[in-house]
Every structure is written in structure tokens, then in C-alpha cells.
Amino acid sequence: MPDIIQLLPDHVANQIAAGEVVQRPASVVKELLENAIDAGATEVTLVLKDAGKTLVQVIDNGIGMSATDARLCFERHATSKIKSAEDLFNLHTKGFRGEALASIAAIAHVELKTKTDTAEMGVKIAIEGSEVTSQEMVVIPKGTTISVKNLFYNIPARRNFLKSNPVETRHIIDEFHRVALAHPQVGFEMIHNGSNVFSLPGTKLRQRIVNIFGSKTNEKLVPVAEETDIVKVNGFVLKPEFARKSRGEQFFFVNDRFIKSPYLHHAVASAFEGLIKTENHPGYFLYLEVDPHAIDINIHPTKTEIKFEDEHAIYAMLRSTIKHSLGQFSIAPVLDFNRDAGFDTPYEYSKKSPKVPTIEVDKNFNPFQKEPKQGNISFPFKREKSPAWESLYVGLEDEESSNDNSFSLENIEMESEEVTGSLFEGQHQENGKVTFQIQNKYIVSSIKSGLIVIHQNLAHQRILYEELLKNITLHQAVSQQLLFPISFQFSKSKVAMLQSLKEQLEDTGFVFSEIKEELVEISGVPSGVLESSVEEILQQLIADIETEVPEAGYSQNDLMAKSLAKSMAIKTGVSLSMEAQEHIIHQLFACKEPSVSPNNRPVFVTMGINDFDKKFM
Ligand code: ADP
Ligand code: MG
């Protein structure tokens, strides 16, 4: 057999390696911003076009590079930051692998302009697919400007994998925040498609957080500070009442590097235990300083994961420090070791006013009354066909519901129509009840063929989803005017996102009286929405849009209807009056697709008499 192994040409090796370092425009942003920081810049500007797909440019006033270094920096493993393997355990820079620029140059059109303090003139180099295409002298101030154009131009498959511009922008903003939060003393600016998105002057940490996340943030912050032999902790946690369902502001920095650590997150979360609802997430900006010898950052190409020598000790210390901080700011309840926690009001109920228990008596109950005939009974499960908007539901084809699915509505209808034309046994059964709830979660009703069990939350989601989608497409929402407008503070980027969704949101019934900077004022809400839940609904919507998966082919309207339906729907655990239960059943079966929730979960199950019979054999 002939020899078949060959060495890959450099540009191919670089392209392959690029896959590890550069997943999306945000990865380029991260690498370039970190290089600027490593170069000692005090002012850094990020310029973007089309969510970085067309251009990512970083301008810094750092130390710059000599003409030779400017060429060399694009070589693989070319770095000024370490010299030997030992240095890996004494890192004071963000970079050290010497592969970011080589990787980026393999998959984009790159232009580098740089000048050191002492050089008379700067140098400008253009690179395409790892090949230097031009080099010339230029007159520029000290510092470096790197422009990365047409990312993945030579790997169409990777380019096609990029998500929509709002999603890619979101990723970039995340990276930008991480670097900006790690280096509050450095000034940062971000310009996207010509407009200024962030302008952050160099300042102290607290002010930097406020500049990024909005002026309202200031009063939410609780300082955290502690120092032991192995670790120094600094920063802030958000007061427990600002914990949100959507994962919000959660930042760990170790030696000024943003890192992800589920383990340390757990330490923080456990310090908040009992102070926030289990489904909510605490917010934090925590800065750990450890001896560089005691960590290993070299375990992941993007350098966001790190190994600590003394993980358990750091966990324990973090947890107790945060508990202490929360306690000091008299946020945690005073500890009383003799108290029996069993007597505590569960958090969910602590804010509710007590309800007077009621006894339900059926005044019409008459034990001697015979069962009425079934002929004149209404037909609550009949589906209202409204052809005007039916065709608007793209992708909700009828084929699906006519599949052989034992839970499908068709089966139920057929069975019942055959006999009496009604699914229900009758509305005036002996006990006067048609429906009842179990565990405040399921609505149970008897149907002609047996029993139907409906998931109240999923059913209501389906109802709201179809209604919202209809309203958005037909622009016919019913809005409930608020007596006094309510206003919210959101971060600039969230306000920008709401601004871009304004029209569709208004079609669902929201009325915005003002949207600007960090302020959103609302004077009307969709009918049925409580004023108190508006903020949560909007937060959730933003979170859902941010994590959108456009490949799945869902439109923004669809996504929005899903998100709103989910936040607005009657929750599990809510007790429903009989009328409310019936109303849900009626509305559900007026839906086009009653058997599945917007996220494709079954909404109800049925059990036929046969199924029961089998159980008694
Ligand atoms: P690393 O950051 O891991 O060293 P990079 O590929 O990101 O690898 O950069 C290679 C080298 O190029 C760096 O070590 C540094 O010497 C130089 N360099 C990159 N960006 C800049 C910049 N903005 N200013 C000055 N030097 C830079
Ligand atoms: Mg680097």
C-alpha cells in the first residue's frame, strides 16, 4: 500500500482551527477586544456592520506593533504573551494561545493598521484567506485597528449557520458587556450600522454596571467583598427581589477574565436559597482574584472555562460571603436557630392577601329530580370555524390533526355525534357538576365516550396563542386602557429590542406611550393581562426572542405569540371556578388545533369506557 498520510497546508489547518475559536461574529469581537486590552489600550471602539457579518472593527490606542510583528501576528502560535509552558501558570493577559488572528485571517478579509509609540509611520497590511495581499506604510496615531470583513466568505456552510441579525447582535453585546465589565477603567464604545449603541467612559465598577444596565440598577446592587488566603472576592449581587425567571445578569470574572462556572453559580444560588423563588435566578457581578498558579485556563479554546486548584474552598467562601452581604444589608431574615421553619409561610403565599374560605352549595340541587333529556343540550365542543383567518395559520395544516392520533379531536367528535351530538353526558347530572379540577392543574370532564383530562395551563396557552396570532396578523387586538400609565426601566439594549417589536406588540393590545433610552411607558395592555405581570411578560419575551432559533422556520410573530401565550396563560396551581373551567373547555375546542400546545405538548388526554373496562377485568 502506498503512503497516504500528508501534512495539511497551513491555510487548511488554520481554517480547521478557526472552527474552534471563531463560531460567530461575537467570537471575533471577543478576541479583538481582548487583544486591545492586552495591548494596554485605555480607549477601545467597536464598529459593526450587519451584526458583524459584514464588518467587525476594533480600534485601540494600545502599544501597537512593529512592521515585522504586524506580519507575524497572523501566523499560528505567534504570540508575545508567553514564552514557555511554565508561563501558562502565570498568566496576566487575556490571550496566550497565539491563534486568534491566524484563525480569523483564514476565514475573513482582514485589514490591520498599527503603529507603536516610537515608530515614525504605521503599517497597513491586508490579508485574504491567510495570504498577505498588500503591505504599505501609513500615517496613523499610535495603536491598532483591525477590520474583519465578510466573515466565513470562503466557508459558505459556516456562514449559512449564522443566525438572524438580532440574535448575532445579542451575542456580540454579551461579549462586549463581558469585556467592558472586566475592565471598567477602560473606555469602550460600540457603534452598529452607524449608530452609537454604547458609550462607556472609563470609570469605577459600580458606575460601569449602571452605565450598561441602566440607572435603576444602582439601587439593586448589594456590595460583596471578602479576602482569604486563596481568593479575594469583590463585586455585587442583585437584591433578591430583583431575581428574575429569565437568566439575567450573571457574571463571574476570575483575574479579570469572564468565565462560566456552573459550580460557582451553584454556590451563589445556594446563598440566595429561601430568599427567591426556586424558578428565579439571582443576578451577580462577582470578581475573583486568585493566584494565577492556582488556576488552569488552558482547558478550552475560547478560554471561558477554568480549573481551580481549590474549588471546594472557593465555593464555600463565596457562599458564606454572599450570605453575609445579604444579611448585612438586612435583606436576609435574621437567623433564629430555635425557629421551626415548618411554620414559615411558603414564599409564593407570603405576598398574597389571605382568602376567606368559601363553601359552595348547589342551591339547585334536588335529589328527586330526574336526569333531563339530552336533546336540548348545547354543544360546547363544537368548533367555530372562522374561515376569514383560518388560512393565516401557515404550518398548522389539517393533515396533522387527521393523523391517526387517539387523542385527536376528530375521534372524540365522531363518537359523540353518532349518539347525541354532544360530548357531555349532560349539564345537569345528579351532582350538578360537569367539570372539576384535580390538584389545581387538570380540568376533568366526562364525555360521551368516557373521560377527558385537560392540562389547564397548556390549554390556555393554546387558546391565547391562536388569539394572539390572529390579532397580530389581522391588527385587531382588544386593549385595556390603564388608569395611570406604568413605566419600566430596562437596559438600553432591551429597550432597543422592544422598540423593534413595538408594532407587533401593539397588535396584541399593548399601548406604548413612550419608548426611549432606558424607559418604557405603557398605557394599555392586552385584555386579561394584569398590570403587575407586565414587566415579567416583557422580560420573558425579550429573553425568548434572544434565544430564538430562526432555522426552525418560525416567524417572529409566531415566536412572540408563543412567548406571550406562555407568560399570560393561567398557571398550574390556580384554582378555577366552574364557569372558568367550562369557559376554557369551550374556548379550547373553538381552537384550530386544540390537541397540542404551542410548543407541541399534548393538551388533553381522553380515556374511553373500554379503557376503564379493561382495568376492571
Ligand atoms: P494571543 O492574543 O493569544 O497572543 P493573537 O492571535 O490574538 O494571539 O495575537 C497574536 C499577537 O499579536 C499577540 O500576542 C500580540 O503580540 C499581537 N497583537 C494582536 N492584537 C494586538 C493589538 N490590538 N495591539 C497590539 N498587539 C496586538
Ligand atoms: Mg488574542
PDB file of N, CA and C in Angstrom, residues 130-166:
ATOM      1  N   SER A 130      -5.599  33.812   4.655  1.00  0.00           N
ATOM      2  CA  SER A 130      -4.252  33.596   5.183  1.00  0.00           C
ATOM      3  C   SER A 130      -3.124  34.148   4.310  1.00  0.00           C
ATOM      4  N   GLU A 131      -3.436  34.733   3.136  1.00  0.00           N
ATOM      5  CA  GLU A 131      -2.380  35.266   2.254  1.00  0.00           C
ATOM      6  C   GLU A 131      -2.286  36.775   2.402  1.00  0.00           C
ATOM      7  N   VAL A 132      -1.084  37.287   2.619  1.00  0.00           N
ATOM      8  CA  VAL A 132      -0.912  38.740   2.649  1.00  0.00           C
ATOM      9  C   VAL A 132      -1.055  39.267   1.222  1.00  0.00           C
ATOM     10  N   THR A 133      -2.014  40.177   0.999  1.00  0.00           N
ATOM     11  CA  THR A 133      -2.231  40.685  -0.367  1.00  0.00           C
ATOM     12  C   THR A 133      -1.641  42.075  -0.563  1.00  0.00           C
ATOM     13  N   SER A 134      -1.414  42.808   0.539  1.00  0.00           N
ATOM     14  CA  SER A 134      -0.740  44.094   0.372  1.00  0.00           C
ATOM     15  C   SER A 134      -0.140  44.558   1.687  1.00  0.00           C
ATOM     16  N   GLN A 135       0.896  45.369   1.584  1.00  0.00           N
ATOM     17  CA  GLN A 135       1.506  45.963   2.780  1.00  0.00           C
ATOM     18  C   GLN A 135       2.020  47.335   2.416  1.00  0.00           C
ATOM     19  N   GLU A 136       1.642  48.344   3.190  1.00  0.00           N
ATOM     20  CA  GLU A 136       2.149  49.685   2.897  1.00  0.00           C
ATOM     21  C   GLU A 136       2.322  50.492   4.170  1.00  0.00           C
ATOM     22  N   MET A 137       3.037  51.600   4.047  1.00  0.00           N
ATOM     23  CA  MET A 137       3.232  52.491   5.191  1.00  0.00           C
ATOM     24  C   MET A 137       2.059  53.464   5.246  1.00  0.00           C
ATOM     25  N   VAL A 138       1.640  53.787   6.444  1.00  0.00           N
ATOM     26  CA  VAL A 138       0.542  54.762   6.572  1.00  0.00           C
ATOM     27  C   VAL A 138       0.807  55.707   7.738  1.00  0.00           C
ATOM     28  N   VAL A 139       0.177  56.867   7.676  1.00  0.00           N
ATOM     29  CA  VAL A 139       0.299  57.812   8.785  1.00  0.00           C
ATOM     30  C   VAL A 139      -0.924  57.644   9.682  1.00  0.00           C
ATOM     31  N   ILE A 140      -0.678  57.144  10.870  1.00  0.00           N
ATOM     32  CA  ILE A 140      -1.782  56.929  11.810  1.00  0.00           C
ATOM     33  C   ILE A 140      -1.286  57.208  13.221  1.00  0.00           C
ATOM     34  N   PRO A 141      -2.206  57.459  14.157  1.00  0.00           N
ATOM     35  CA  PRO A 141      -1.757  57.626  15.544  1.00  0.00           C
ATOM     36  C   PRO A 141      -1.355  56.276  16.139  1.00  0.00           C
ATOM     37  N   LYS A 142      -0.726  56.322  17.297  1.00  0.00           N
ATOM     38  CA  LYS A 142      -0.316  55.097  17.998  1.00  0.00           C
ATOM     39  C   LYS A 142      -1.526  54.204  18.287  1.00  0.00           C
ATOM     40  N   GLY A 143      -1.324  52.924  18.111  1.00  0.00           N
ATOM     41  CA  GLY A 143      -2.414  51.984  18.404  1.00  0.00           C
ATOM     42  C   GLY A 143      -2.683  51.054  17.237  1.00  0.00           C
ATOM     43  N   THR A 144      -3.749  50.288  17.344  1.00  0.00           N
ATOM     44  CA  THR A 144      -4.031  49.258  16.345  1.00  0.00           C
ATOM     45  C   THR A 144      -5.495  49.297  15.935  1.00  0.00           C
ATOM     46  N   THR A 145      -5.731  49.150  14.643  1.00  0.00           N
ATOM     47  CA  THR A 145      -7.098  48.998  14.149  1.00  0.00           C
ATOM     48  C   THR A 145      -7.161  47.719  13.333  1.00  0.00           C
ATOM     49  N   ILE A 146      -8.014  46.811  13.729  1.00  0.00           N
ATOM     50  CA  ILE A 146      -8.166  45.585  12.939  1.00  0.00           C
ATOM     51  C   ILE A 146      -9.586  45.529  12.403  1.00  0.00           C
ATOM     52  N   SER A 147      -9.713  45.340  11.079  1.00  0.00           N
ATOM     53  CA  SER A 147     -11.037  45.241  10.470  1.00  0.00           C
ATOM     54  C   SER A 147     -11.208  43.843   9.905  1.00  0.00           C
ATOM     55  N   VAL A 148     -12.256  43.181  10.317  1.00  0.00           N
ATOM     56  CA  VAL A 148     -12.534  41.828   9.852  1.00  0.00           C
ATOM     57  C   VAL A 148     -13.804  41.882   9.014  1.00  0.00           C
ATOM     58  N   LYS A 149     -13.625  41.652   7.706  1.00  0.00           N
ATOM     59  CA  LYS A 149     -14.770  41.811   6.808  1.00  0.00           C
ATOM     60  C   LYS A 149     -15.225  40.464   6.259  1.00  0.00           C
ATOM     61  N   ASN A 150     -16.501  40.388   5.973  1.00  0.00           N
ATOM     62  CA  ASN A 150     -17.086  39.219   5.302  1.00  0.00           C
ATOM     63  C   ASN A 150     -16.680  37.895   5.940  1.00  0.00           C
ATOM     64  N   LEU A 151     -17.002  37.779   7.186  1.00  0.00           N
ATOM     65  CA  LEU A 151     -16.665  36.572   7.943  1.00  0.00           C
ATOM     66  C   LEU A 151     -17.206  35.319   7.248  1.00  0.00           C
ATOM     67  N   PHE A 152     -16.395  34.280   7.193  1.00  0.00           N
ATOM     68  CA  PHE A 152     -16.756  32.998   6.577  1.00  0.00           C
ATOM     69  C   PHE A 152     -17.016  33.119   5.078  1.00  0.00           C
ATOM     70  N   TYR A 153     -16.431  34.147   4.431  1.00  0.00           N
ATOM     71  CA  TYR A 153     -16.691  34.332   2.999  1.00  0.00           C
ATOM     72  C   TYR A 153     -16.304  33.086   2.199  1.00  0.00           C
ATOM     73  N   ASN A 154     -15.279  32.350   2.709  1.00  0.00           N
ATOM     74  CA  ASN A 154     -14.802  31.176   1.973  1.00  0.00           C
ATOM     75  C   ASN A 154     -15.313  29.853   2.551  1.00  0.00           C
ATOM     76  N   ILE A 155     -16.227  29.962   3.543  1.00  0.00           N
ATOM     77  CA  ILE A 155     -16.858  28.737   4.070  1.00  0.00           C
ATOM     78  C   ILE A 155     -18.364  28.971   4.127  1.00  0.00           C
ATOM     79  N   PRO A 156     -19.031  28.860   2.959  1.00  0.00           N
ATOM     80  CA  PRO A 156     -20.461  29.208   2.914  1.00  0.00           C
ATOM     81  C   PRO A 156     -21.291  28.426   3.941  1.00  0.00           C
ATOM     82  N   ALA A 157     -20.894  27.184   4.207  1.00  0.00           N
ATOM     83  CA  ALA A 157     -21.680  26.382   5.149  1.00  0.00           C
ATOM     84  C   ALA A 157     -21.712  27.041   6.525  1.00  0.00           C
ATOM     85  N   ARG A 158     -20.531  27.548   6.944  1.00  0.00           N
ATOM     86  CA  ARG A 158     -20.480  28.204   8.255  1.00  0.00           C
ATOM     87  C   ARG A 158     -21.288  29.489   8.232  1.00  0.00           C
ATOM     88  N   ARG A 159     -21.192  30.197   7.113  1.00  0.00           N
ATOM     89  CA  ARG A 159     -21.913  31.460   7.013  1.00  0.00           C
ATOM     90  C   ARG A 159     -23.427  31.233   7.108  1.00  0.00           C
ATOM     91  N   ASN A 160     -23.871  30.152   6.453  1.00  0.00           N
ATOM     92  CA  ASN A 160     -25.299  29.864   6.488  1.00  0.00           C
ATOM     93  C   ASN A 160     -25.798  29.489   7.879  1.00  0.00           C
ATOM     94  N   PHE A 161     -24.854  29.051   8.718  1.00  0.00           N
ATOM     95  CA  PHE A 161     -25.249  28.663  10.066  1.00  0.00           C
ATOM     96  C   PHE A 161     -25.466  29.849  10.997  1.00  0.00           C
ATOM     97  N   LEU A 162     -25.031  31.015  10.544  1.00  0.00           N
ATOM     98  CA  LEU A 162     -25.208  32.190  11.396  1.00  0.00           C
ATOM     99  C   LEU A 162     -26.697  32.467  11.555  1.00  0.00           C
ATOM    100  N   LYS A 163     -27.044  33.012  12.722  1.00  0.00           N
ATOM    101  CA  LYS A 163     -28.454  33.266  12.992  1.00  0.00           C
ATOM    102  C   LYS A 163     -28.837  34.662  12.531  1.00  0.00           C
ATOM    103  N   SER A 164     -30.076  35.012  12.803  1.00  0.00           N
ATOM    104  CA  SER A 164     -30.586  36.309  12.355  1.00  0.00           C
ATOM    105  C   SER A 164     -29.760  37.443  12.980  1.00  0.00           C
ATOM    106  N   ASN A 165     -29.825  38.622  12.366  1.00  0.00           N
ATOM    107  CA  ASN A 165     -29.039  39.743  12.882  1.00  0.00           C
ATOM    108  C   ASN A 165     -29.334  40.084  14.344  1.00  0.00           C
ATOM    109  N   PRO A 166     -30.616  40.101  14.765  1.00  0.00           N
ATOM    110  CA  PRO A 166     -30.839  40.389  16.195  1.00  0.00           C
ATOM    111  C   PRO A 166     -30.162  39.376  17.114  1.00  0.00           C
TER     112      PRO A 166
END
